[in-house]
Tab-separated table of C-alpha atoms and ligand atoms in Angstrom:
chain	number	residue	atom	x	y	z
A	1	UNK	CA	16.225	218.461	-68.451
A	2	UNK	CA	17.062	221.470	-66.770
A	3	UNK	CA	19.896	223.777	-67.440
A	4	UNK	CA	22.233	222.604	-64.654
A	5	UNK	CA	22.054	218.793	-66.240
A	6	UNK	CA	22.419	219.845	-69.700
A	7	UNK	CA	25.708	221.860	-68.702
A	8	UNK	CA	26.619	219.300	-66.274
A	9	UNK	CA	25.986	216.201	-69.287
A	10	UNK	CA	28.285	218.187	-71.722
A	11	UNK	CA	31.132	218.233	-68.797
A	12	UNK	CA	30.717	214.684	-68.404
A	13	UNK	CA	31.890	211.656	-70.450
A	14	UNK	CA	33.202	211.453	-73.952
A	15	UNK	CA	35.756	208.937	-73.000
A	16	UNK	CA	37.633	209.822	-76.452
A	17	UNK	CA	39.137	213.163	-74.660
A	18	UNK	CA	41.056	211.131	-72.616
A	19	UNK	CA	44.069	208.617	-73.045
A	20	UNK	CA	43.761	205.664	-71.271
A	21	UNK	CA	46.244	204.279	-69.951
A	22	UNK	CA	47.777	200.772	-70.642
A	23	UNK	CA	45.611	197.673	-68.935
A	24	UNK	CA	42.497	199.821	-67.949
A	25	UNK	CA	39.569	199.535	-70.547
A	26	UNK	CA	37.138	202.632	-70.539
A	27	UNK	CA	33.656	202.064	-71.367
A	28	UNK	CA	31.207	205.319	-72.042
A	29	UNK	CA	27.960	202.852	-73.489
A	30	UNK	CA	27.068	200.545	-70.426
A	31	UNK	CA	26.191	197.544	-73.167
A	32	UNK	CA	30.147	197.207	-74.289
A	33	UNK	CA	31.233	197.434	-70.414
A	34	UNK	CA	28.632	194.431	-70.426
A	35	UNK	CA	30.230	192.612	-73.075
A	36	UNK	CA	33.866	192.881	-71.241
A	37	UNK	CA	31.818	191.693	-67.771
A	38	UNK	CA	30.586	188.456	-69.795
A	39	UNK	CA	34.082	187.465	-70.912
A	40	UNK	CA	34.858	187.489	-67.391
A	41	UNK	CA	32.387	185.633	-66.730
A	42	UNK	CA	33.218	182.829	-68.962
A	43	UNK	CA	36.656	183.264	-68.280
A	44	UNK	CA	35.590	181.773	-64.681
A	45	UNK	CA	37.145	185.203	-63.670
A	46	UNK	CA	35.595	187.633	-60.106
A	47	UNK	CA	34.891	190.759	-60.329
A	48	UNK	CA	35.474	193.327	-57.562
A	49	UNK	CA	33.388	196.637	-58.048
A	50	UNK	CA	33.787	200.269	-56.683
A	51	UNK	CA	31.313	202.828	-56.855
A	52	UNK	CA	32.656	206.357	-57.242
A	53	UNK	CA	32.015	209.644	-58.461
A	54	UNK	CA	35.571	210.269	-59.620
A	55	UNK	CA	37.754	212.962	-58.219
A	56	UNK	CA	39.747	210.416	-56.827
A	57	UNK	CA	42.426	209.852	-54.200
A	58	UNK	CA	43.792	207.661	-52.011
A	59	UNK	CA	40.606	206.676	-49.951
A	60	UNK	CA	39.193	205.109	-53.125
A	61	UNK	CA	42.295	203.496	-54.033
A	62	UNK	CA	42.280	201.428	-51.025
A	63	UNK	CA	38.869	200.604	-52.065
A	64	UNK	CA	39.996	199.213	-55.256
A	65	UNK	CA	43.129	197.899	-53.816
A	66	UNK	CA	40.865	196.097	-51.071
A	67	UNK	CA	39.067	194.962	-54.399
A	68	UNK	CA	42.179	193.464	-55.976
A	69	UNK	CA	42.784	191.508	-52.653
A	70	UNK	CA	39.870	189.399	-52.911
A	71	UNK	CA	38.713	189.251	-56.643
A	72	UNK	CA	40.475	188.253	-60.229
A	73	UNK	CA	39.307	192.214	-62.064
A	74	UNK	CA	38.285	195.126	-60.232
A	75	UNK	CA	36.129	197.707	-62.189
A	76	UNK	CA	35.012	201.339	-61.075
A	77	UNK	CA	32.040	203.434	-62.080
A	78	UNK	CA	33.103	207.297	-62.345
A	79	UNK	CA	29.408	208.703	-62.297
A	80	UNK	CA	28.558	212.091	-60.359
A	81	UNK	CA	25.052	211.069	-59.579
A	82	UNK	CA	22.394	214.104	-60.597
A	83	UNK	CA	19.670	211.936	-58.385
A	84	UNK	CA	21.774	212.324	-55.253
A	85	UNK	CA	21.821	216.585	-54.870
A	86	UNK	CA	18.976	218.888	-54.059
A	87	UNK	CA	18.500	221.529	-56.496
A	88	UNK	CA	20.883	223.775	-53.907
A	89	UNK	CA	23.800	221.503	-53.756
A	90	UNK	CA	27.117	221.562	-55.804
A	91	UNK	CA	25.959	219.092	-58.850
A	92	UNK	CA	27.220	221.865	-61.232
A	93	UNK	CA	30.806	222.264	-59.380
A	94	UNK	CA	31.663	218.946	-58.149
A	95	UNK	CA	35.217	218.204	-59.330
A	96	UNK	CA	35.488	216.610	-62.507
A	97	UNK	CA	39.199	215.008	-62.900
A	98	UNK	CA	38.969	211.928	-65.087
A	99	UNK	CA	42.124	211.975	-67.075
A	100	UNK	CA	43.663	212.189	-63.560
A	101	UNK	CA	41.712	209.497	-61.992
A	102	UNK	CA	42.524	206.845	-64.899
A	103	UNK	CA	46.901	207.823	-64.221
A	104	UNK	CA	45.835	207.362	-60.263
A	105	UNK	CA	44.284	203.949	-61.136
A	106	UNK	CA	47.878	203.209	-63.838
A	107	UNK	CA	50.197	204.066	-60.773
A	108	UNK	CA	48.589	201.361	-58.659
A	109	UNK	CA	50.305	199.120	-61.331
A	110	UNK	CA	49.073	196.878	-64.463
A	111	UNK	CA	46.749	194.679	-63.530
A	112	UNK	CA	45.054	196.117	-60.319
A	113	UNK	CA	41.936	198.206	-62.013
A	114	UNK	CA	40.624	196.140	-65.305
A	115	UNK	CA	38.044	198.694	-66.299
A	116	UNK	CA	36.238	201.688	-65.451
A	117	UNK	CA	32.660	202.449	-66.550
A	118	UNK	CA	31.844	206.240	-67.345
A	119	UNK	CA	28.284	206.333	-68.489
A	120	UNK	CA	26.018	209.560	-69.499
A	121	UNK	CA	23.195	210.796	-67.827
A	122	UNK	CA	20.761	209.891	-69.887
A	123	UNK	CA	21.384	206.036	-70.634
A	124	UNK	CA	21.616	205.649	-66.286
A	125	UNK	CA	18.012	207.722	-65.989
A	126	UNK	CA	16.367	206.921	-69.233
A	127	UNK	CA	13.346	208.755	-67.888
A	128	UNK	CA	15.535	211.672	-67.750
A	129	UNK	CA	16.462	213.002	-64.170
A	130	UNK	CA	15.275	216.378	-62.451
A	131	UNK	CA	16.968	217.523	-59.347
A	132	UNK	CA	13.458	219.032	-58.018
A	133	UNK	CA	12.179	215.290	-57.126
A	134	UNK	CA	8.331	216.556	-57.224
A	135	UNK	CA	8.953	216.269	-61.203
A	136	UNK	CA	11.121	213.256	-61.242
A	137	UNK	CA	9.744	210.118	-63.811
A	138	UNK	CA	10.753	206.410	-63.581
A	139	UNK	CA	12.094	204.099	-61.138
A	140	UNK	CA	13.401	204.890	-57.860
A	141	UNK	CA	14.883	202.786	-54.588
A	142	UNK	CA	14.252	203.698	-51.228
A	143	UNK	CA	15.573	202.248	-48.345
A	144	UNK	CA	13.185	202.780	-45.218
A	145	UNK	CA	14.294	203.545	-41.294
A	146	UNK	CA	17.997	204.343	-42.167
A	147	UNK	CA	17.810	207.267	-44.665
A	148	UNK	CA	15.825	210.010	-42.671
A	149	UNK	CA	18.190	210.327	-39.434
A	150	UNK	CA	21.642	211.884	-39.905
A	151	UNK	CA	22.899	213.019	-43.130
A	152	UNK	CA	19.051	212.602	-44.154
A	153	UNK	CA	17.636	215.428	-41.781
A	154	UNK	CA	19.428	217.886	-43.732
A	155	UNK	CA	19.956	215.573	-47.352
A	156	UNK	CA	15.996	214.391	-47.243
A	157	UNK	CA	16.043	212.596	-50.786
A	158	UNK	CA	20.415	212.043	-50.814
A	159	UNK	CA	19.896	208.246	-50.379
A	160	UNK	CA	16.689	207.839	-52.279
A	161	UNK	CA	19.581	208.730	-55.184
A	162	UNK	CA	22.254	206.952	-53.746
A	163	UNK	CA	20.251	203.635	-53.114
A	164	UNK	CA	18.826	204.342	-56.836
A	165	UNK	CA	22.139	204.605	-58.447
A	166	UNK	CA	23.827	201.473	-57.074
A	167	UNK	CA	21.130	199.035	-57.309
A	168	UNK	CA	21.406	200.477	-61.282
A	169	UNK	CA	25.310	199.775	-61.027
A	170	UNK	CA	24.641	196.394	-58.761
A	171	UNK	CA	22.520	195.322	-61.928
A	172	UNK	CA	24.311	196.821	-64.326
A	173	UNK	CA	28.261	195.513	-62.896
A	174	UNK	CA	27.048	192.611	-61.568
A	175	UNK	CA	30.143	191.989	-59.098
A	176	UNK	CA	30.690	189.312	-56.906
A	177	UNK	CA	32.369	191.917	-54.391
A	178	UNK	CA	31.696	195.757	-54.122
A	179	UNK	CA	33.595	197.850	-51.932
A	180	UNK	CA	32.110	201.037	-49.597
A	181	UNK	CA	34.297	203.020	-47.489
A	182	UNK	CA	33.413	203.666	-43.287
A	183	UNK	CA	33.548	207.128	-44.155
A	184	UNK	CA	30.705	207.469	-45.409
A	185	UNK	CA	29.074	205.135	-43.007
A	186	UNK	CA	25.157	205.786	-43.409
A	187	UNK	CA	25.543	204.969	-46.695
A	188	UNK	CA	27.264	201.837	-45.655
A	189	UNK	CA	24.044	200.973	-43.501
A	190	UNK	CA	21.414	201.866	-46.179
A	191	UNK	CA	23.118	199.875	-48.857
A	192	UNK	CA	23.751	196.966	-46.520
A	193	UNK	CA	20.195	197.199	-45.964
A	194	UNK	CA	19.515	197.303	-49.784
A	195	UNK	CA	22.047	194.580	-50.812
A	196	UNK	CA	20.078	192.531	-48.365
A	197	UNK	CA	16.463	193.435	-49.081
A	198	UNK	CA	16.981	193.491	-53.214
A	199	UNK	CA	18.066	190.260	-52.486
A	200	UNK	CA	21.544	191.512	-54.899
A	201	UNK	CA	23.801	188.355	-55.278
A	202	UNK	CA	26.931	190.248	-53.896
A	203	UNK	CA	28.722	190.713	-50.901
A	204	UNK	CA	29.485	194.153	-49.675
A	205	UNK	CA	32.836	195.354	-47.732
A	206	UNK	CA	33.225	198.137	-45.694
A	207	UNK	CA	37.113	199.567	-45.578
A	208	UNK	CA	38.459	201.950	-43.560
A	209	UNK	CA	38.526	205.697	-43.447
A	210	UNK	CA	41.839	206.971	-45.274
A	211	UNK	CA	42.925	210.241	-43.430
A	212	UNK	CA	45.562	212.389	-44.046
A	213	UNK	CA	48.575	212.120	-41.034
A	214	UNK	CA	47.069	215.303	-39.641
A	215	UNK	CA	43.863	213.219	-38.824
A	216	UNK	CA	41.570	214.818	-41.906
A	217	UNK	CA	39.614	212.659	-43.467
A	218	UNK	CA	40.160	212.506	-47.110
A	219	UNK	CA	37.411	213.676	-49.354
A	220	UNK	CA	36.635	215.090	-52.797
A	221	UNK	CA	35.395	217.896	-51.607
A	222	UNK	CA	38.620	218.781	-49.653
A	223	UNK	CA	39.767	220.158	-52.149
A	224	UNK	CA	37.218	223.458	-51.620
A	225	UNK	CA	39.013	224.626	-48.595
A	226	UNK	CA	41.693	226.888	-48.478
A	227	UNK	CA	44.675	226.149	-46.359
A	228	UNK	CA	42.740	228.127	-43.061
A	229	UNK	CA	40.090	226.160	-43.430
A	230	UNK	CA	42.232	222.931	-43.926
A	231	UNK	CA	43.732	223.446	-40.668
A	232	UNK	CA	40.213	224.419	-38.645
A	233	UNK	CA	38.586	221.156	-40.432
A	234	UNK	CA	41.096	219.476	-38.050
A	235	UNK	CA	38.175	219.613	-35.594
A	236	UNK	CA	35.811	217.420	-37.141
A	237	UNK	CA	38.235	214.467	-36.158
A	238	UNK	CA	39.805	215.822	-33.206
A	239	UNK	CA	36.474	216.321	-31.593
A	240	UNK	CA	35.791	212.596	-32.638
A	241	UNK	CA	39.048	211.370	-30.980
A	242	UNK	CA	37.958	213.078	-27.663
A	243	UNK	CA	34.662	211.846	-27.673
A	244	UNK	CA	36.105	208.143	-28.383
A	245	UNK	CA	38.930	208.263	-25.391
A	246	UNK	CA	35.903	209.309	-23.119
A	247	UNK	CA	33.812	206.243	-24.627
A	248	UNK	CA	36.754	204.561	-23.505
A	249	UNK	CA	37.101	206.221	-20.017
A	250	UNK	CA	33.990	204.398	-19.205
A	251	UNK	CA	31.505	207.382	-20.517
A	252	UNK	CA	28.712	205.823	-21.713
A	253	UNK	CA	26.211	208.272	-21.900
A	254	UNK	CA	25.426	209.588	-25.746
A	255	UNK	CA	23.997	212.729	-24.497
A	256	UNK	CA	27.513	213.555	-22.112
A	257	UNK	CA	28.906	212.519	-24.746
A	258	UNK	CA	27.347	214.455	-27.404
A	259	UNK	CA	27.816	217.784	-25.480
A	260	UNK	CA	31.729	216.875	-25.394
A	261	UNK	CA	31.565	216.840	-28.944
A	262	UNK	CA	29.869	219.938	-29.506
A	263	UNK	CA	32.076	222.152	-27.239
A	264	UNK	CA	34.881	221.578	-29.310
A	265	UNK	CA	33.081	222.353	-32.343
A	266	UNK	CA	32.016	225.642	-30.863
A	267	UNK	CA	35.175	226.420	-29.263
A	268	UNK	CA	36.330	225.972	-33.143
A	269	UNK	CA	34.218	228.325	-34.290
A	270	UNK	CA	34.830	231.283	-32.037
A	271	UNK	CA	38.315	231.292	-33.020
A	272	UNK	CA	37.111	231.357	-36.545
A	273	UNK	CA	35.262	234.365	-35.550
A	274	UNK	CA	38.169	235.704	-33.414
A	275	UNK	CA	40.659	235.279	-35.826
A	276	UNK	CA	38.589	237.817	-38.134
A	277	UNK	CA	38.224	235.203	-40.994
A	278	UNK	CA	35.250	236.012	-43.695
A	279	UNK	CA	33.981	232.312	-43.309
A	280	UNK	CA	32.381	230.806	-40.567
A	281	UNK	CA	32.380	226.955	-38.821
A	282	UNK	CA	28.667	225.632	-38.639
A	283	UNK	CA	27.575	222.340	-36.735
A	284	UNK	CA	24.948	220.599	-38.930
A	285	UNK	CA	25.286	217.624	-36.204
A	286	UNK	CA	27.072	215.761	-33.580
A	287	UNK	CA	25.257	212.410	-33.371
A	288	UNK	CA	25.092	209.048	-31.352
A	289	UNK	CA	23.544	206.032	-33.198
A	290	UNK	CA	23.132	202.269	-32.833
A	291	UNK	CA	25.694	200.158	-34.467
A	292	UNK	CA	22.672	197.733	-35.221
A	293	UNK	CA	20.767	199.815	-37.147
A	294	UNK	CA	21.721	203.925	-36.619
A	295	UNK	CA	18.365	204.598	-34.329
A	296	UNK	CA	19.739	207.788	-32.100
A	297	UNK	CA	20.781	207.042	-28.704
A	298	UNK	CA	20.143	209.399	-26.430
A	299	UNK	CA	20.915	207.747	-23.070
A	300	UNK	CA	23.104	204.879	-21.950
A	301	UNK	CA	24.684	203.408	-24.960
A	302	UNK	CA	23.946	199.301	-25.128
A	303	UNK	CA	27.164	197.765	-24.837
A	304	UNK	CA	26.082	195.078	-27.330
A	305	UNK	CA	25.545	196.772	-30.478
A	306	UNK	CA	28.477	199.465	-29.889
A	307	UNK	CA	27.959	202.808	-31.481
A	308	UNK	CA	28.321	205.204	-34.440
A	309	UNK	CA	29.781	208.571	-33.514
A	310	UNK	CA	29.016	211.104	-36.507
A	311	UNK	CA	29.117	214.508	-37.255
A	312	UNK	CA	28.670	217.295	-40.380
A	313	UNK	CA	30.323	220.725	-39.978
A	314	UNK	CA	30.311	223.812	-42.421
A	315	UNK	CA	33.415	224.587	-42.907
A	316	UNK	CA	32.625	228.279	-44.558
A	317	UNK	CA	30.597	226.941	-47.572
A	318	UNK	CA	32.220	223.196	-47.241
A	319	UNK	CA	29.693	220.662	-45.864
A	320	UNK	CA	32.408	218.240	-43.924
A	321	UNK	CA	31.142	214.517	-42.610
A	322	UNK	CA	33.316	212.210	-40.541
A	323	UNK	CA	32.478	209.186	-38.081
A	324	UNK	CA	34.211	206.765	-35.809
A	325	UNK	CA	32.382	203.549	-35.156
A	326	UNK	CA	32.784	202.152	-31.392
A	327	UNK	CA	32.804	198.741	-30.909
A	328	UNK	CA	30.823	197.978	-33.845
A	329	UNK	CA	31.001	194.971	-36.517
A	330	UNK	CA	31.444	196.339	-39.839
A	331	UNK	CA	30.610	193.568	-42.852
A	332	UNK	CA	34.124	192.632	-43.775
B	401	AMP	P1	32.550	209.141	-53.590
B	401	AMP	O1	33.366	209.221	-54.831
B	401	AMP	O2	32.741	210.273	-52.642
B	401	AMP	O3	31.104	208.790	-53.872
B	401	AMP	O4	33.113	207.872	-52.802
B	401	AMP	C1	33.217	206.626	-53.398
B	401	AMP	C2	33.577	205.610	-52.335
B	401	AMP	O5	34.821	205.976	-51.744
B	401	AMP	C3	32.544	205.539	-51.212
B	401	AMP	O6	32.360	204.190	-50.819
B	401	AMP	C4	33.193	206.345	-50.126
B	401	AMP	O7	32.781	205.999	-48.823
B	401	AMP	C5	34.655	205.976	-50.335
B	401	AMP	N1	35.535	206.965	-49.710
B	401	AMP	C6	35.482	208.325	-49.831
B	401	AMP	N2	36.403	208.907	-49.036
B	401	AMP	C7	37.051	207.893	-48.399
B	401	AMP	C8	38.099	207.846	-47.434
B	401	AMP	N3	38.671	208.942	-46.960
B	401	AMP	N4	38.492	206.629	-46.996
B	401	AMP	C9	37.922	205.485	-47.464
B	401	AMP	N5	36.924	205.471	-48.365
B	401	AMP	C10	36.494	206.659	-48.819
């Protein structure tokens, strides 16, 4: 294992560090979350499941509020996925928070989360797991036609880790339910895809983007930008919002479209410059897929499989991704 897992391991999981609070059980050791699944099970009793990676806030509580709607127990996994960042991503910073995560989960009230599942590297890659894939060993899920476009021109092997992780946690959970939020909608697409192909015995829901009243969409990784960048981030949707109310105007051409987009974005980021800061706003992408199955769409967009409108900016060193989808039908 290389030095950034080791450290990364040690920051992780003893569940004893932490209190938990009344009504939520914590496993650390996936076979004693199994044990608690099984007396569900013969209880008669659903089970509702949401992925995360902790750090959480109010986007994954509607998840798991979502979950409670529709199933008896709803259990999380808190798991900051090594198999999901490139060697040059922030595995080693990614916010770790989970005494503050299990009192988020409490103040949704007794009863709403049953149990969340915090498990260690090693016993969810018993191979071990290297970031540099060229060395990685064991068993891996890859989801073909849906993870190279997008987030996977710049992420190449991100959903080769995400598909790998949840099929583990579809097989190791095994919910009746699990719950995915829109704003991270390629990943909705790929695990759809998954779900369907793996032939996984659950069906998958796909809530809404949580944003904050200014129109940000709420992220983990918000919580990198200082309050300038906070307020140029507003872009990411606002640009979104224009392209949709020209969608709506009758504009149906991705590429027009597209270009709409991408002014904003660049009229962003010459105030940036303007303004003097030491930080700079990048466009990764401004994108225009199918609703059917994320294929780019370049020219007239087919009214009968609506659209995905996407987009990743740098904000300074803060990698941003936010989507509308037009006239689309998400799994519900
Ligand atoms: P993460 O912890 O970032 O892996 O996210 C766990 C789940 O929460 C994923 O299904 C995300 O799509 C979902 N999620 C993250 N941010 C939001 C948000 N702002 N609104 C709704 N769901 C979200």
């Amino acid at each position: 294992m290389d030095k950034t897992l080791e450290g990364v391991n040690m920051m992780m999981t003893s569940t004893d560090r932490f209190k938990c609070p009344p009504g939520i059980k914590v496993f650390n050791k996936i076979a004693d979350f199994r044990q608690w699944r099984r007396s569900l099970l013969l209880d008669k009793k659903t089970l509702g499941y949401v992925p995360t990676m902790g750090a959480l806030h109010q986007g994954h509580l509607s998840l798991v509020a979502a979950a409670r709607k529709r199933c008896d127990h709803v259990a999380l996994t808190v798991f900051v996925n090594p198999a999901q960042f490139a060697p040059t991503e922030d595995l080693g910073t990614y916010p770790r928070t989970l005494q503050k995560d299990l009192d988020l989960l409490a103040s949704l009230g007794q009863g709403v989360a049953s149990a969340v599942l915090v498990p260690q590297v090693e016993e969810m890659y018993p191979a071990g797991i290297e970031l540099d894939v060229t060395k990685q060993k064991g068993t891996f899920v890859e989801v073909l036609g849906i993870s190279n476009q997008l987030e996977g021109t710049t992420r190449p092997n991100f959903f080769r880790g995400v598909a790998t992780v949840v099929s583990k946690f579809l097989n190791i959970v095994q919910p009746e339910e699990v719950f995915f939020g829109q704003k991270d909608i390629q990943q909705c697409f790929v695990i759809r895809d998954m779900i369907r192909d793996l032939h996984f015995p659950t069906k998958m829901h796909i809530c809404p983007t949580v944003r904050e009243e200014s129109g940000l969409a709420l992220s983990s990784r918000n919580v990198y930008l200082t309050p300038s960048q906070k307020e140029h981030a507003l872009v990411l949707s606002r640009s979104l919002k224009h392209m949709e109310s020209l969608y709506r105007a009758g504009t149906r051409d991705a590429t027009t479209l597209v270009q709409a987009g991408t002014k904003l974005i660049q009229d962003e980021r010459k105030k940036v410059q303007e303004d003097g800061e030491d930080w700079e706003i990048k466009l990764d992408y401004v994108s225009i897929n199918s609703g059917k199955d994320l294929s780019e769409l370049k020219g007239d967009i087919p009214s009968e499989d609506g659209c995905v409108i996407s987009m990743a900016v740098y904000v300074g060193d803060t990698r941003l991704i936010d989507n509308l989808c037009l006239d689309v039908e998400l799994a519900d």
